[in-house]
Amino acid sequence: MGKPDTRAIDREISKTTRKLEAVRRGEMWALNSSERRAVLGALAGGSYRVLRGKSTTRQESRLESVSEQAITRLTAEITALHMERQRIVREYAAAKAAKKGASRWW
């Protein structure tokens, strides 16, 4: 028995971590479709309010809340992926221990 196969989970963890860093930098590609739609709506509403010379406080707070929601979602995904990786490693260790215990010759 070699090592447990966690390459797919590790790849997903690194992809989600890159998305989290991108959201923190304010990049749009890491957002899902509903978050993108909310950001674009807030930007459109804010630009309209700027054009009219009015306050954009509501739109700015909407942008911040969408960003916080995306960060929360991605952090939860990373946590779930880490837990899944731990489960795989634990199952592998249990199977290896059971195999070692069953292979005694006496």
XYZ file of N, CA and C in Angstrom:
318
model
N 0.844 -1.184 0.000
C 0.000 0.000 0.000
C 0.888 1.245 0.000
N 0.666 2.092 -0.948
C 1.411 3.334 -1.017
C 0.754 4.406 -0.171
N 0.801 5.594 -0.680
C 0.173 6.714 0.028
C -1.283 6.852 -0.403
N -2.110 7.485 0.432
C -3.512 7.680 0.014
C -3.580 8.649 -1.167
N -4.512 8.414 -2.067
C -4.637 9.246 -3.261
C -5.463 10.493 -2.943
N -4.767 11.575 -2.655
C -5.444 12.831 -2.328
C -5.156 13.914 -3.364
N -4.637 13.506 -4.525
C -4.266 14.510 -5.529
C -5.452 15.341 -5.996
N -6.589 14.710 -6.231
C -7.767 15.444 -6.720
C -8.249 16.444 -5.669
N -8.277 16.011 -4.421
C -8.706 16.918 -3.336
C -7.699 18.048 -3.183
N -6.406 17.724 -3.243
C -5.373 18.762 -3.120
C -5.481 19.786 -4.245
N -5.806 19.297 -5.446
C -5.979 20.203 -6.584
C -7.169 21.133 -6.348
N -8.265 20.597 -5.841
C -9.447 21.414 -5.547
C -9.153 22.432 -4.437
N -8.389 22.017 -3.438
C -8.032 22.930 -2.350
C -7.216 24.087 -2.885
N -6.229 23.795 -3.736
C -5.394 24.883 -4.261
C -6.197 25.792 -5.196
N -7.122 25.201 -5.975
C -7.967 26.015 -6.863
C -8.871 26.952 -6.054
N -9.462 26.417 -4.997
C -10.344 27.229 -4.159
C -9.562 28.289 -3.401
N -8.336 27.963 -2.997
C -7.485 28.947 -2.321
C -7.138 30.090 -3.274
N -6.844 29.747 -4.541
C -6.571 30.805 -5.531
C -7.794 31.684 -5.733
N -8.989 31.066 -5.751
C -10.220 31.851 -5.893
C -10.411 32.783 -4.707
N -10.137 32.292 -3.508
C -10.279 33.113 -2.304
C -9.336 34.312 -2.353
N -8.097 34.086 -2.753
C -7.146 35.189 -2.877
C -7.596 36.189 -3.933
N -8.168 35.691 -5.031
C -8.654 36.578 -6.093
C -9.820 37.426 -5.599
N -10.732 36.839 -4.829
C -11.859 37.605 -4.293
C -11.346 38.683 -3.350
N -10.354 38.348 -2.538
C -9.789 39.345 -1.625
C -9.123 40.491 -2.375
N -8.602 40.197 -3.581
C -8.008 41.255 -4.407
C -9.060 42.020 -5.205
N -10.301 41.533 -5.192
C -11.380 42.224 -5.890
C -11.571 41.792 -7.330
N -11.080 40.622 -7.695
C -11.226 40.133 -9.062
C -12.590 39.459 -9.238
N -13.143 39.576 -10.444
C -14.495 39.082 -10.697
C -14.546 37.606 -11.107
N -13.484 37.067 -11.684
C -13.535 35.718 -12.236
C -13.805 34.654 -11.170
N -13.483 34.950 -9.923
C -13.638 33.953 -8.866
C -15.061 33.902 -8.303
N -15.904 34.844 -8.688
C -17.273 34.875 -8.162
C -18.169 33.931 -8.952
N -19.206 33.409 -8.288
C -20.181 32.603 -9.030
C -21.164 33.551 -9.721
N -22.090 33.004 -10.479
C -22.938 33.840 -11.336
C -23.838 34.785 -10.542
N -24.413 34.326 -9.432
C -25.291 35.214 -8.669
C -24.486 36.346 -8.016
N -23.275 36.035 -7.582
C -22.433 37.084 -6.997
C -22.004 38.094 -8.061
N -21.664 37.593 -9.256
C -21.314 38.505 -10.354
C -22.479 39.414 -10.703
N -23.660 38.823 -10.751
C -24.862 39.607 -11.083
C -25.099 40.686 -10.033
N -24.906 40.359 -8.752
C -25.096 41.346 -7.682
C -24.061 42.457 -7.776
N -22.815 42.088 -8.093
C -21.760 43.103 -8.227
C -22.058 44.024 -9.401
N -22.431 43.444 -10.530
C -22.728 44.279 -11.698
C -23.934 45.179 -11.462
N -24.934 44.668 -10.753
C -26.092 45.498 -10.422
C -25.709 46.647 -9.510
N -24.866 46.385 -8.531
C -24.431 47.448 -7.624
C -23.571 48.475 -8.361
N -22.729 47.988 -9.275
C -21.898 48.923 -10.056
C -22.758 49.788 -10.972
N -23.747 49.171 -11.608
C -24.631 49.935 -12.492
C -25.423 50.959 -11.689
N -25.969 50.530 -10.549
C -26.717 51.458 -9.706
C -25.841 52.569 -9.165
N -24.618 52.230 -8.784
C -23.697 53.240 -8.271
C -23.287 54.236 -9.329
N -23.035 53.755 -10.549
C -22.643 54.681 -11.611
C -23.803 55.608 -11.978
N -25.025 55.092 -11.941
C -26.190 55.927 -12.200
C -26.315 57.006 -11.132
N -26.110 56.624 -9.870
C -26.207 57.596 -8.774
C -25.098 58.643 -8.874
N -23.907 58.224 -9.284
C -22.809 59.189 -9.459
C -23.157 60.155 -10.569
N -23.715 59.635 -11.650
C -24.102 60.471 -12.778
C -25.126 61.524 -12.352
N -26.009 61.155 -11.432
C -27.024 62.076 -10.934
C -26.514 62.941 -9.787
N -25.310 62.674 -9.341
C -24.735 63.480 -8.258
C -25.272 63.116 -6.887
N -25.647 61.879 -6.695
C -26.194 61.449 -5.411
C -25.226 60.498 -4.715
N -25.552 60.146 -3.483
C -24.697 59.286 -2.676
C -24.737 57.835 -3.162
N -23.593 57.164 -3.079
C -23.496 55.762 -3.514
C -23.259 54.824 -2.328
N -23.627 55.263 -1.143
C -23.358 54.480 0.062
C -23.992 53.097 0.008
N -25.230 53.013 -0.432
C -25.932 51.732 -0.476
C -25.248 50.764 -1.435
N -24.849 51.252 -2.604
C -24.197 50.395 -3.584
C -22.819 49.940 -3.096
N -22.096 50.835 -2.431
C -20.792 50.460 -1.889
C -20.919 49.395 -0.814
N -21.916 49.543 0.041
C -22.111 48.527 1.076
C -22.565 47.209 0.459
N -23.325 47.273 -0.628
C -23.742 46.048 -1.328
C -22.528 45.327 -1.917
N -21.609 46.084 -2.503
C -20.385 45.488 -3.038
C -19.573 44.819 -1.935
N -19.457 45.488 -0.799
C -18.708 44.920 0.324
C -19.378 43.653 0.849
N -20.708 43.668 0.937
C -21.394 42.485 1.470
C -21.282 41.301 0.510
N -21.328 41.552 -0.798
C -21.167 40.468 -1.766
C -19.769 39.876 -1.646
N -18.778 40.732 -1.489
C -17.407 40.265 -1.324
C -17.263 39.429 -0.050
N -17.858 39.890 1.037
C -17.797 39.133 2.294
C -18.503 37.791 2.161
N -19.630 37.770 1.456
C -20.353 36.507 1.254
C -19.520 35.522 0.439
N -18.836 36.029 -0.589
C -17.995 35.162 -1.409
C -16.828 34.609 -0.591
N -16.242 35.460 0.237
C -15.138 35.008 1.086
C -15.628 33.942 2.058
N -16.793 34.146 2.635
C -17.363 33.156 3.557
C -17.633 31.834 2.840
N -18.198 31.919 1.640
C -18.499 30.709 0.873
C -17.228 29.941 0.533
N -16.209 30.646 0.070
C -14.964 29.985 -0.314
C -14.226 29.419 0.894
N -14.276 30.126 2.015
C -13.650 29.619 3.230
C -14.340 28.332 3.683
N -15.656 28.306 3.596
C -16.404 27.094 3.958
C -16.063 25.939 3.013
N -15.897 26.236 1.727
C -15.519 25.194 0.772
C -14.144 24.628 1.103
N -13.197 25.509 1.425
C -11.848 25.062 1.766
C -11.883 24.195 3.019
N -12.653 24.599 4.007
C -12.773 23.822 5.240
C -13.354 22.436 4.948
N -14.399 22.387 4.123
C -15.009 21.109 3.777
C -14.032 20.215 3.013
N -13.247 20.812 2.118
C -12.273 20.029 1.365
C -11.179 19.477 2.277
N -10.725 20.296 3.238
C -9.725 19.821 4.192
C -10.283 18.668 5.028
N -11.538 18.787 5.445
C -12.156 17.717 6.225
C -12.265 16.433 5.397
N -12.608 16.561 4.124
C -12.700 15.402 3.249
C -11.323 14.751 3.062
N -10.303 15.580 2.926
C -8.939 15.057 2.789
C -8.538 14.293 4.047
N -8.859 14.850 5.207
C -8.553 14.172 6.465
C -9.287 12.841 6.562
N -10.525 12.792 6.097
C -11.294 11.552 6.124
C -10.632 10.484 5.255
N -10.172 10.891 4.074
C -9.510 9.947 3.166
C -8.238 9.400 3.807
N -7.432 10.289 4.405
C -6.194 9.864 5.043
C -6.486 8.945 6.226
N -7.515 9.293 7.005
C -7.871 8.471 8.160
C -8.342 7.082 7.738
N -9.168 7.021 6.688
C -9.624 5.726 6.193
C -8.461 4.887 5.681
N -7.523 5.532 5.003
C -6.351 4.823 4.503
C -5.534 4.271 5.662
N -5.346 5.077 6.706
C -4.574 4.627 7.861
C -5.272 3.468 8.566
N -6.581 3.525 8.673
C -7.327 2.442 9.309
C -7.224 1.157 8.485
N -7.319 1.276 7.171
C -7.205 0.100 6.304
C -5.805 -0.490 6.383
N -4.810 0.356 6.435
C -3.430 -0.116 6.531
C -3.197 -0.813 7.866
N -3.731 -0.239 8.950
C -3.583 -0.858 10.267
C -4.311 -2.194 10.317
N -5.494 -2.278 9.715
C -6.244 -3.534 9.692
C -5.500 -4.593 8.884
N -4.882 -4.173 7.797
C -4.130 -5.113 6.965
C -2.903 -5.629 7.714
N -2.220 -4.728 8.411
C -1.050 -5.136 9.187
C -1.461 -6.073 10.316
N -2.559 -5.780 10.975
C -3.034 -6.612 12.080
C -3.475 -7.985 11.620
N -4.031 -8.088 10.433
C -4.542 -9.361 9.921
C -3.443 -10.214 9.305
N -2.296 -9.634 9.036
C -1.260 -10.388 8.315
C -0.254 -11.072 9.258
N -0.522 -11.105 10.532
C 0.394 -11.779 11.452
C 0.317 -13.291 11.214
N 1.435 -13.927 11.263
C 1.475 -15.353 10.940
C 1.197 -16.250 12.125
N 1.258 -15.720 13.333
C 0.998 -16.599 14.477
C -0.395 -16.476 14.866
